[in-house]
Coordinates of C-alpha atoms and ligand atoms in Angstrom, one line a residue:
M1 CA -49.3 -1.0 112.1
L2 CA -47.4 -4.1 111.3
E3 CA -44.7 -2.0 109.5
L4 CA -44.4 0.2 112.7
T5 CA -44.0 -2.8 115.0
T6 CA -41.2 -4.2 112.8
T7 CA -39.5 -0.7 112.7
A8 CA -39.8 -0.5 116.5
A9 CA -38.4 -4.0 116.9
L10 CA -35.4 -3.1 114.5
I11 CA -34.6 0.0 116.4
L12 CA -34.7 -1.7 119.8
S13 CA -32.5 -4.5 118.5
A14 CA -30.0 -1.9 117.2
I15 CA -30.0 -0.2 120.6
F16 CA -29.4 -3.5 122.5
L17 CA -26.7 -4.7 120.0
F18 CA -25.0 -1.2 120.4
I19 CA -25.1 -1.4 124.2
F20 CA -23.8 -5.1 124.1
L21 CA -20.8 -4.3 121.9
D22 CA -20.1 -1.3 123.9
N23 CA -20.1 -3.3 127.2
K24 CA -17.8 -5.8 125.5
W25 CA -15.4 -3.0 124.4
Q26 CA -15.3 -1.4 127.8
K27 CA -14.6 -4.8 129.3
S28 CA -11.7 -5.5 127.0
K29 CA -10.4 -1.9 127.6
N30 CA -10.3 -2.4 131.4
G31 CA -8.6 -5.8 130.9
N32 CA -9.2 -8.8 133.2
S33 CA -6.5 -8.1 135.7
M34 CA -8.9 -7.1 138.4
K35 CA -10.5 -9.6 140.8
L36 CA -14.0 -8.2 141.2
P37 CA -16.0 -9.4 144.2
P38 CA -18.2 -12.5 143.4
G39 CA -21.8 -12.1 142.3
P40 CA -24.4 -13.8 140.3
K41 CA -23.7 -14.5 136.6
P42 CA -25.0 -11.4 134.5
L43 CA -26.9 -11.8 131.3
P44 CA -25.9 -9.8 128.3
I45 CA -27.3 -6.2 128.3
I46 CA -29.3 -6.4 131.4
G47 CA -26.7 -8.0 133.6
N48 CA -28.3 -9.1 136.8
L49 CA -31.4 -6.9 136.6
H50 CA -33.7 -10.0 136.2
Q51 CA -32.5 -11.2 139.6
I52 CA -33.4 -7.9 141.5
S53 CA -36.8 -7.9 143.1
S54 CA -38.3 -5.3 145.1
P55 CA -37.3 -3.7 147.5
P56 CA -33.7 -4.1 146.5
F57 CA -32.3 -4.1 150.0
R58 CA -34.3 -7.3 150.9
C59 CA -33.3 -8.9 147.6
F60 CA -29.6 -8.0 148.2
T61 CA -29.8 -9.6 151.7
D62 CA -30.8 -12.9 150.1
L63 CA -28.2 -12.8 147.4
S64 CA -25.5 -11.9 149.9
K65 CA -26.3 -15.3 151.7
Q66 CA -25.2 -17.0 148.5
Y67 CA -22.5 -14.7 147.2
G68 CA -20.9 -13.3 150.4
P69 CA -20.8 -10.0 152.3
I70 CA -19.1 -8.3 149.4
M71 CA -20.8 -8.8 146.1
H72 CA -20.6 -7.4 142.6
L73 CA -23.6 -6.7 140.6
K74 CA -24.2 -5.7 137.0
L75 CA -27.3 -3.5 136.8
G76 CA -27.8 -2.8 133.1
E77 CA -24.9 -0.8 131.9
T78 CA -23.8 0.1 135.4
T79 CA -22.2 -1.9 138.1
A80 CA -22.5 -1.8 142.0
V81 CA -20.8 -3.5 144.8
V82 CA -23.0 -4.4 147.7
V83 CA -21.6 -4.7 151.3
S84 CA -23.5 -6.7 153.8
S85 CA -21.2 -7.0 156.7
P86 CA -20.3 -4.7 159.5
E87 CA -16.5 -5.8 159.2
I88 CA -16.3 -4.8 155.5
A89 CA -18.4 -1.7 156.1
K90 CA -15.9 -0.8 158.8
Q91 CA -12.7 -1.1 156.4
M92 CA -14.5 1.0 153.8
L93 CA -16.3 3.7 156.0
K94 CA -13.8 4.1 158.8
D95 CA -10.4 2.9 157.7
L96 CA -10.7 4.1 154.1
D97 CA -13.4 6.8 154.9
P98 CA -12.1 9.5 152.5
S99 CA -11.9 7.1 149.5
F100 CA -15.6 6.0 150.0
A101 CA -17.1 9.5 150.9
D102 CA -18.4 10.2 147.5
R103 CA -22.1 9.5 146.4
P104 CA -23.3 7.7 143.3
Q105 CA -25.0 10.0 140.6
G106 CA -28.5 9.5 139.5
V107 CA -31.0 11.2 137.3
A108 CA -33.3 12.2 140.3
M109 CA -30.4 13.7 142.2
E110 CA -29.1 15.6 139.1
I111 CA -32.5 17.1 138.3
M112 CA -34.1 17.5 141.8
W113 CA -30.9 18.8 143.6
Y114 CA -30.0 21.2 141.0
N115 CA -27.0 19.2 139.4
Y116 CA -25.8 17.9 142.7
S117 CA -25.6 21.6 144.3
D118 CA -26.8 20.2 147.8
I119 CA -25.1 18.5 150.6
A120 CA -26.4 14.9 150.5
F121 CA -25.6 14.2 146.9
C122 CA -22.8 16.5 146.0
P123 CA -19.3 15.1 145.3
Y124 CA -17.0 14.9 148.5
G125 CA -14.9 18.0 148.5
D126 CA -14.7 21.7 149.5
Y127 CA -18.0 22.7 148.2
W128 CA -19.7 19.9 150.4
R129 CA -17.7 20.9 153.4
Q130 CA -18.6 24.6 152.8
M131 CA -22.4 23.9 152.7
R132 CA -22.5 21.3 155.4
K133 CA -20.9 23.6 157.7
I134 CA -23.3 26.4 157.1
C135 CA -26.3 24.0 157.8
V136 CA -24.7 22.4 161.0
N137 CA -23.9 25.8 162.5
E138 CA -27.1 27.6 161.6
L139 CA -29.7 24.7 161.9
L140 CA -28.6 21.4 163.2
S141 CA -26.1 22.0 165.9
H142 CA -27.1 20.9 169.5
R143 CA -27.5 24.6 170.6
I144 CA -29.7 25.6 167.6
V145 CA -31.8 22.2 167.9
R146 CA -32.4 23.1 171.6
S147 CA -33.7 26.6 170.6
F148 CA -36.4 25.1 168.6
Q149 CA -37.9 23.5 171.8
S150 CA -41.2 25.7 171.5
I151 CA -41.7 24.9 167.8
R152 CA -41.7 21.2 168.5
R153 CA -44.0 21.7 171.5
D154 CA -46.3 23.8 169.5
E155 CA -46.5 21.2 166.6
A156 CA -46.8 18.3 169.1
A157 CA -49.8 20.1 170.7
R158 CA -51.3 20.6 167.2
L159 CA -50.9 16.9 166.6
L160 CA -52.5 16.0 169.7
D161 CA -55.5 18.3 169.3
S162 CA -56.1 16.9 165.9
L163 CA -56.1 13.3 167.4
R164 CA -58.4 14.4 170.4
E165 CA -60.9 15.8 167.7
S166 CA -61.2 12.3 166.2
S167 CA -60.8 10.4 169.5
G168 CA -62.5 6.9 169.3
S169 CA -62.7 6.8 165.5
S170 CA -60.2 5.4 162.9
V171 CA -57.6 8.1 161.9
N172 CA -54.7 8.0 159.3
L173 CA -51.9 8.4 161.7
T174 CA -49.2 8.4 159.1
E175 CA -50.6 11.5 157.3
R176 CA -50.7 13.4 160.7
I177 CA -47.1 12.4 161.5
Y178 CA -46.0 13.6 158.1
S179 CA -47.6 16.9 158.8
F180 CA -46.1 17.2 162.3
S181 CA -42.5 16.5 161.0
S182 CA -42.7 18.8 158.0
S183 CA -44.0 21.7 160.0
I184 CA -41.3 21.5 162.4
T185 CA -38.5 21.3 159.5
S186 CA -40.2 24.1 157.7
R187 CA -40.6 26.3 160.7
A188 CA -37.0 25.7 161.7
A189 CA -35.3 26.2 158.3
F190 CA -37.8 28.5 156.5
G191 CA -39.2 30.5 159.5
G192 CA -42.8 29.2 158.9
V193 CA -44.8 26.5 157.3
C194 CA -44.5 26.7 153.5
R195 CA -47.6 28.0 151.8
D196 CA -47.5 25.0 149.5
N197 CA -46.5 22.4 152.4
E198 CA -48.9 19.6 151.0
A199 CA -47.5 20.0 147.4
L200 CA -43.8 20.1 148.8
I201 CA -44.5 16.7 150.7
K202 CA -46.0 15.0 147.6
L203 CA -43.0 16.2 145.6
M204 CA -40.5 15.0 148.2
M205 CA -42.2 11.5 148.5
E206 CA -42.2 11.0 144.7
T207 CA -38.5 12.2 144.4
L208 CA -37.3 9.8 147.0
T209 CA -39.1 7.0 145.3
M210 CA -37.4 7.9 142.0
A211 CA -33.8 8.3 143.7
G212 CA -33.2 4.8 144.5
G213 CA -31.0 4.5 141.5
F214 CA -33.0 1.7 139.7
E215 CA -34.7 4.0 137.2
I216 CA -34.1 2.7 133.6
A217 CA -32.3 6.1 132.8
D218 CA -29.9 5.4 135.7
L219 CA -29.3 1.8 134.6
F220 CA -28.4 2.7 130.9
P221 CA -26.9 6.2 131.5
S222 CA -24.8 6.3 128.2
S223 CA -27.7 5.3 126.0
R224 CA -29.2 8.6 124.5
I225 CA -32.1 6.7 123.1
V226 CA -33.0 5.1 126.5
G227 CA -32.7 8.7 128.0
A228 CA -34.8 10.3 125.3
L229 CA -37.5 7.5 125.6
S230 CA -37.4 7.5 129.5
W231 CA -40.7 8.7 131.1
T232 CA -38.5 9.2 134.4
K233 CA -36.6 12.2 133.0
R234 CA -39.7 13.9 131.6
R235 CA -41.5 13.4 135.0
L236 CA -38.6 14.6 136.9
K237 CA -38.4 17.8 135.0
T238 CA -42.1 18.5 135.5
M239 CA -41.5 18.0 139.3
R240 CA -38.5 20.3 139.3
W241 CA -40.5 23.1 137.6
K242 CA -43.0 22.6 140.4
L243 CA -40.2 22.6 143.2
D244 CA -38.8 25.8 141.6
V245 CA -42.1 27.7 141.9
I246 CA -42.4 26.6 145.5
L247 CA -38.8 27.3 146.6
D248 CA -38.6 30.6 144.5
D249 CA -41.6 31.8 146.5
V250 CA -39.9 30.9 149.9
I251 CA -36.9 32.9 148.8
D252 CA -38.7 35.9 147.4
Q253 CA -40.8 36.2 150.5
H254 CA -37.7 36.3 152.6
R255 CA -35.9 38.8 150.4
E256 CA -39.1 41.1 150.6
N257 CA -39.4 40.8 154.3
L258 CA -35.5 41.3 154.9
A259 CA -35.8 44.6 152.9
K260 CA -38.7 45.8 155.1
L261 CA -36.9 44.7 158.3
A262 CA -33.7 46.5 157.2
A263 CA -35.7 49.8 156.6
A264 CA -37.3 49.7 160.0
P265 CA -35.5 52.1 162.3
E266 CA -35.9 50.0 165.4
N267 CA -33.7 47.3 163.7
R268 CA -30.8 49.6 163.1
G269 CA -27.5 48.0 164.3
R270 CA -28.9 44.5 164.7
R271 CA -29.2 41.4 162.6
S272 CA -33.0 40.5 162.4
G273 CA -34.6 38.1 160.2
N274 CA -37.5 35.9 159.2
G275 CA -36.8 33.4 162.0
E276 CA -39.7 32.5 164.3
F277 CA -37.8 34.2 167.2
G278 CA -36.9 37.4 165.3
G279 CA -33.4 36.2 164.2
E280 CA -32.2 34.7 161.1
D281 CA -33.5 31.4 159.7
L282 CA -31.4 29.3 157.3
V283 CA -32.8 31.1 154.2
D284 CA -31.8 34.4 155.6
V285 CA -28.2 33.1 156.4
F286 CA -27.8 31.9 152.9
L287 CA -29.1 35.3 151.5
R288 CA -26.7 37.1 153.8
V289 CA -23.6 35.0 153.0
K290 CA -24.4 35.1 149.2
A291 CA -24.6 38.9 149.3
E292 CA -21.3 39.1 151.3
E293 CA -19.6 37.1 148.5
Q294 CA -16.8 36.0 150.9
L295 CA -17.4 32.3 150.4
Q296 CA -14.8 30.1 148.7
F297 CA -17.6 28.7 146.5
P298 CA -19.9 31.7 145.7
I299 CA -23.6 30.6 145.9
A300 CA -26.5 31.4 143.6
N301 CA -30.2 30.8 144.1
H302 CA -30.0 27.2 142.9
N303 CA -27.5 26.2 145.5
I304 CA -29.8 27.5 148.2
K305 CA -32.9 25.7 146.7
A306 CA -30.8 22.6 146.5
V307 CA -29.8 22.8 150.3
L308 CA -33.3 23.7 151.3
Y309 CA -34.8 20.8 149.5
D310 CA -32.1 18.7 151.2
M311 CA -33.2 20.0 154.7
F312 CA -36.8 19.4 153.9
A313 CA -36.7 16.0 152.6
G314 CA -34.0 14.8 155.1
G315 CA -35.9 16.2 158.0
T316 CA -39.4 15.3 157.0
E317 CA -39.3 11.9 155.5
T318 CA -36.9 10.2 157.8
T319 CA -38.3 11.5 161.1
A320 CA -41.9 10.8 160.0
T321 CA -40.9 7.3 159.0
T322 CA -39.3 6.4 162.3
I323 CA -42.2 7.6 164.3
D324 CA -44.7 5.7 161.9
W325 CA -42.6 2.3 162.1
T326 CA -42.2 2.8 165.9
M327 CA -46.0 3.2 166.3
V328 CA -46.7 0.1 164.1
E329 CA -44.3 -2.0 166.1
L330 CA -45.6 -0.9 169.5
I331 CA -49.2 -1.8 168.3
R332 CA -47.9 -5.2 167.2
N333 CA -46.2 -5.8 170.5
P334 CA -48.8 -4.8 173.3
R335 CA -46.2 -5.9 175.9
V336 CA -43.7 -3.3 174.7
M337 CA -46.5 -0.8 174.4
D338 CA -47.6 -1.3 178.0
K339 CA -44.1 -1.0 179.3
A340 CA -43.2 2.1 177.2
Q341 CA -46.6 3.8 178.2
A342 CA -46.0 3.1 182.0
E343 CA -42.7 4.6 181.9
V344 CA -43.9 7.8 180.0
R345 CA -47.0 8.2 182.1
Q346 CA -45.0 8.0 185.3
A347 CA -42.3 10.4 184.2
L348 CA -44.4 13.0 182.6
K349 CA -47.1 13.1 185.3
G350 CA -47.1 16.5 186.7
S351 CA -44.5 18.0 184.5
S352 CA -45.1 21.2 182.8
P353 CA -44.6 21.4 179.0
D354 CA -41.3 23.4 179.4
Q355 CA -39.9 20.5 181.4
Y356 CA -40.8 17.9 178.7
D357 CA -37.5 17.9 176.8
A358 CA -35.5 17.3 179.9
V359 CA -37.9 14.6 181.3
I360 CA -38.1 12.9 178.0
H361 CA -34.3 12.9 177.5
N362 CA -34.0 10.6 180.5
L363 CA -36.8 8.0 179.3
K364 CA -34.4 4.9 179.1
Y365 CA -37.0 2.4 177.9
L366 CA -38.5 4.8 175.2
K367 CA -34.9 5.3 173.9
M368 CA -34.5 1.6 173.7
V369 CA -37.7 1.3 171.8
I370 CA -36.6 3.9 169.3
K371 CA -33.1 2.2 168.8
E372 CA -34.9 -1.0 168.2
S373 CA -37.2 0.4 165.7
L374 CA -34.3 2.1 163.8
R375 CA -32.5 -1.2 164.0
L376 CA -35.3 -3.1 162.2
H377 CA -36.6 -0.3 160.2
P378 CA -33.7 2.0 159.1
P379 CA -35.3 4.8 157.1
A380 CA -32.3 4.9 154.8
P381 CA -31.7 1.0 154.4
M382 CA -28.7 1.3 152.2
L383 CA -25.9 4.1 152.5
P384 CA -25.2 5.2 148.9
R385 CA -21.6 5.7 148.5
A386 CA -19.1 5.9 145.7
S387 CA -15.4 5.2 145.6
N388 CA -13.0 7.9 144.4
K389 CA -9.9 5.7 144.4
E390 CA -9.2 1.9 143.6
H391 CA -8.8 -0.3 146.7
V392 CA -8.3 -3.9 147.5
I393 CA -10.7 -5.2 150.1
N394 CA -10.7 -8.8 151.3
G395 CA -8.8 -9.6 148.2
Y396 CA -11.2 -8.1 145.7
T397 CA -10.7 -5.0 143.7
I398 CA -13.2 -2.0 144.1
P399 CA -12.4 0.2 141.2
A400 CA -12.4 4.0 141.4
G401 CA -15.8 5.5 140.6
E402 CA -17.7 2.2 141.7
R403 CA -21.2 2.6 143.1
V404 CA -21.1 1.1 146.7
L405 CA -24.3 0.2 148.5
V406 CA -23.9 -0.5 152.2
N407 CA -26.8 -2.6 153.1
I408 CA -27.5 -1.7 156.8
W409 CA -30.8 -3.3 156.6
A410 CA -28.9 -6.6 156.3
M411 CA -26.2 -5.7 158.7
Q412 CA -28.8 -4.7 161.5
R413 CA -30.4 -8.0 161.1
D414 CA -27.1 -10.1 161.0
P415 CA -27.5 -13.0 163.4
R416 CA -24.0 -13.1 164.4
F417 CA -24.6 -9.8 166.1
W418 CA -28.2 -9.9 167.0
K419 CA -30.1 -12.7 168.8
D420 CA -33.5 -13.4 167.3
P421 CA -32.7 -10.7 164.8
E422 CA -36.3 -10.5 163.3
E423 CA -38.0 -9.9 166.7
F424 CA -38.8 -6.4 168.1
E425 CA -37.2 -6.6 171.4
P426 CA -36.0 -3.2 172.9
E427 CA -34.6 -5.1 176.1
R428 CA -31.8 -6.3 173.9
F429 CA -30.2 -2.8 174.4
H430 CA -30.4 -3.0 178.3
N431 CA -27.0 -2.8 179.9
Q432 CA -25.5 -2.6 176.3
T433 CA -23.3 0.2 175.1
V434 CA -24.1 -0.3 171.5
D435 CA -25.2 2.9 169.9
F436 CA -26.2 4.5 166.6
I437 CA -23.5 7.2 166.7
G438 CA -21.5 5.7 164.0
A439 CA -19.0 3.7 166.0
D440 CA -20.8 0.3 166.1
F441 CA -20.9 -0.9 162.5
H442 CA -23.9 -3.4 163.0
L443 CA -26.1 -0.4 164.0
L444 CA -25.8 2.3 161.5
P445 CA -29.1 4.1 160.9
F446 CA -27.5 7.4 160.7
G447 CA -24.6 6.2 158.8
T448 CA -21.1 6.8 159.7
G449 CA -17.8 8.8 158.9
R450 CA -17.6 12.1 156.9
R451 CA -21.0 11.7 155.4
M452 CA -22.9 10.5 158.4
C453 CA -26.2 12.2 159.0
P454 CA -25.8 15.9 160.2
G455 CA -29.5 15.8 161.3
M456 CA -29.5 13.1 164.1
T457 CA -29.9 15.5 167.0
F458 CA -32.6 17.5 165.1
A459 CA -34.4 14.3 164.4
L460 CA -34.3 12.6 167.7
A461 CA -35.6 15.7 169.4
S462 CA -38.8 15.4 167.3
V463 CA -39.1 11.7 167.4
E464 CA -38.8 11.3 171.2
L465 CA -41.2 14.1 171.9
A466 CA -43.8 12.9 169.4
L467 CA -43.6 9.2 170.6
A468 CA -43.7 10.3 174.3
Q469 CA -46.8 12.6 173.7
L470 CA -48.6 10.0 171.6
L471 CA -48.0 7.3 174.4
Y472 CA -48.8 9.6 177.3
N473 CA -52.0 11.0 175.9
F474 CA -53.7 8.1 174.2
D475 CA -54.5 4.5 174.3
W476 CA -54.2 2.9 170.9
K477 CA -56.0 0.1 169.1
L478 CA -56.6 -1.0 165.5
P479 CA -59.9 -0.1 163.8
E480 CA -62.8 -2.5 164.1
G481 CA -62.3 -5.7 162.2
V482 CA -58.5 -5.1 161.7
R483 CA -56.2 -7.7 163.4
V484 CA -52.6 -7.4 164.4
E485 CA -51.8 -10.1 161.7
D486 CA -53.3 -7.8 159.1
L487 CA -50.7 -5.1 159.7
D488 CA -48.2 -5.6 156.8
M489 CA -44.5 -4.7 157.1
I490 CA -43.8 -4.0 153.5
E491 CA -41.7 -0.9 152.6
N492 CA -41.8 1.4 149.8
V493 CA -39.2 1.2 147.1
G494 CA -36.8 4.2 146.8
L495 CA -34.0 5.9 148.6
A496 CA -36.1 5.9 151.9
S497 CA -38.0 2.9 153.3
S498 CA -41.3 4.2 154.7
R499 CA -44.0 1.8 155.4
K500 CA -45.9 1.1 152.0
H501 CA -49.3 1.4 153.6
N502 CA -50.6 4.4 155.9
L503 CA -51.2 3.3 159.5
F504 CA -54.9 3.6 160.4
V505 CA -55.6 3.4 164.0
V506 CA -58.1 4.4 166.7
A507 CA -56.7 6.8 169.6
T508 CA -58.7 7.1 172.7
S509 CA -57.7 9.9 175.1
Y510 CA -56.2 8.7 178.2
N511 CA -57.3 10.4 181.5
E512 CA -54.9 10.0 184.5
Ligands
HEM1 C1 -34.4 9.5 162.0 C2 -34.0 10.4 161.2 C3 -32.9 10.4 160.3 C4 -32.3 9.2 159.7 C5 -32.4 7.8 160.2 C6 -31.3 9.8 158.8 C7 -30.3 8.9 158.3 C8 -29.4 9.3 157.3 C9 -28.4 8.5 156.6 C10 -28.3 7.0 156.8 C11 -27.5 9.2 155.9 C12 -26.4 8.8 155.0 C13 -25.2 8.8 155.9 C14 -24.0 8.0 155.4 O1 -23.9 7.9 154.1 O2 -23.1 7.6 156.0 C15 -28.1 10.7 156.0 C16 -27.5 11.7 155.5 C17 -28.0 13.0 155.5 N1 -29.0 13.4 156.4 FE1 -30.1 12.3 157.7 N2 -31.4 11.0 158.7 C18 -32.3 11.5 159.5 C19 -32.8 12.8 159.7 C20 -32.2 13.9 159.2 C21 -32.5 15.4 159.4 C22 -33.7 15.7 160.4 C23 -31.9 16.1 158.6 C24 -31.9 17.5 158.4 C25 -32.9 18.4 158.7 C26 -31.1 15.2 157.8 C27 -30.2 15.6 156.8 C28 -29.3 14.7 156.1 C29 -28.3 15.3 155.2 C30 -28.1 16.7 154.8 C31 -27.4 14.2 154.9 C32 -26.3 14.2 153.8 C33 -25.0 14.3 154.6 C34 -23.8 14.3 153.7 O3 -23.8 13.7 152.6 O4 -22.8 14.9 154.2 N3 -31.2 14.0 158.1 N4 -29.2 10.7 156.8

């Protein structure tokens, strides 16, 4: 036993010595001519890892108060520049947008998104442009989002029915919200709720937790030994296998149905598909363009699976997180809840379900509530970017290939731009033009520039409808014995910042 421990210790020391010498060599190779941004002094081998607590965006916010709005960190073998000010974010993401339009690589993205074959994590370039264009045209444009109105309405009705069944008793609202948003995404993109929807949600949540870039295999990428010993890679490979089974099934079902539809005489001469309204859904479109072979970058099954997983994860997690955080804030702030409910109840009274989208679109206070929720709880708290060219910003060199984390969580709480930044105060947007469409750099929940979120319209349609319906149809309180002060506001670690704990509430049906 003792021999084994000594051997393990010797191997570990050898690994650390190798990494240490390699770091030194890399440093001397790069020379010292670059003036990197300031940052805390790194330790050998681990760099600043000992100073990073969880969740990283909160810790980076604290560190930036000491080291400034552009900060250099050494994270194991890797480095990162953390930006915490709207002014510097603007220089990078507007003035130098193409140079900072790449994404950092990571083991979760490599394995779960088929070697970066998706849109969100693939390198900036023509392949990214091609795939993003198809998704925007076929799923995310204003026109297409509008056409999904009946799907949203249907899923909202299902959510309300499930809450009515448990009216007066404590329910896990978070779980029901996830089911609502995942069903909308699946029905819109895959033409129906996936057979393994629950399994897909579970995989997505685990993937997003591991995709934050702070896994040991991401921090020591060149070390084959760390890679081989890493639990993360083995876990991700098992998850990828499960994902393959689910998404292959979705694609196979589509192929089979398309063959049947093509053989039916009544469909001759028209483009029918698996979409809920008889036309093509996103999977059909990909299968068609794959067969036509006219794309600049031909696509194979793995490209389709990568993009479908993007849409599912992008569409489900962020939307559900936004609805969930907003409900938590409303329950913590009864004054805001009362005001939002009064607006919704007055506006929706007497309207028929097919008028809801138009009525809800004009709910000014609800929109301010959502904006404030996205300010305090951005579902993606740091924009993950990478530079593809060297630039000097504020006198500091940002080398080509550097990982850049734009800490929007810090920027959206910057006291220079926001009065009482920690308060949930929707009225701050009254008579203000500040918006989240990517032009105001102190409010970037959907990002900005070329890599800005293409799913904003899709997401907001679901968020607004769900919140309006929840506020219209129910009164809300915490379960017996739980006080507002007991509601913690801790976030999960990972790429997305959902609330760590599920929200349990009592919904009581409201009768006009
Ligand atoms: C409230 C909901 C949502 C929020 C807050 C959100 C936020 C974001 C953010 C911050 C980014 C990175 C932007 C950047 O780097 O500048 C992003 C990218 C992305 N989002 Fe969303 N998102 C939401 C909903 C959606 C939905 C519904 C979809 C699709 C169905 C989606 C698909 C994507 C994709 C594909 C990207 C990658 C874009 C690229 O790299 O070109 N998102 N999102």
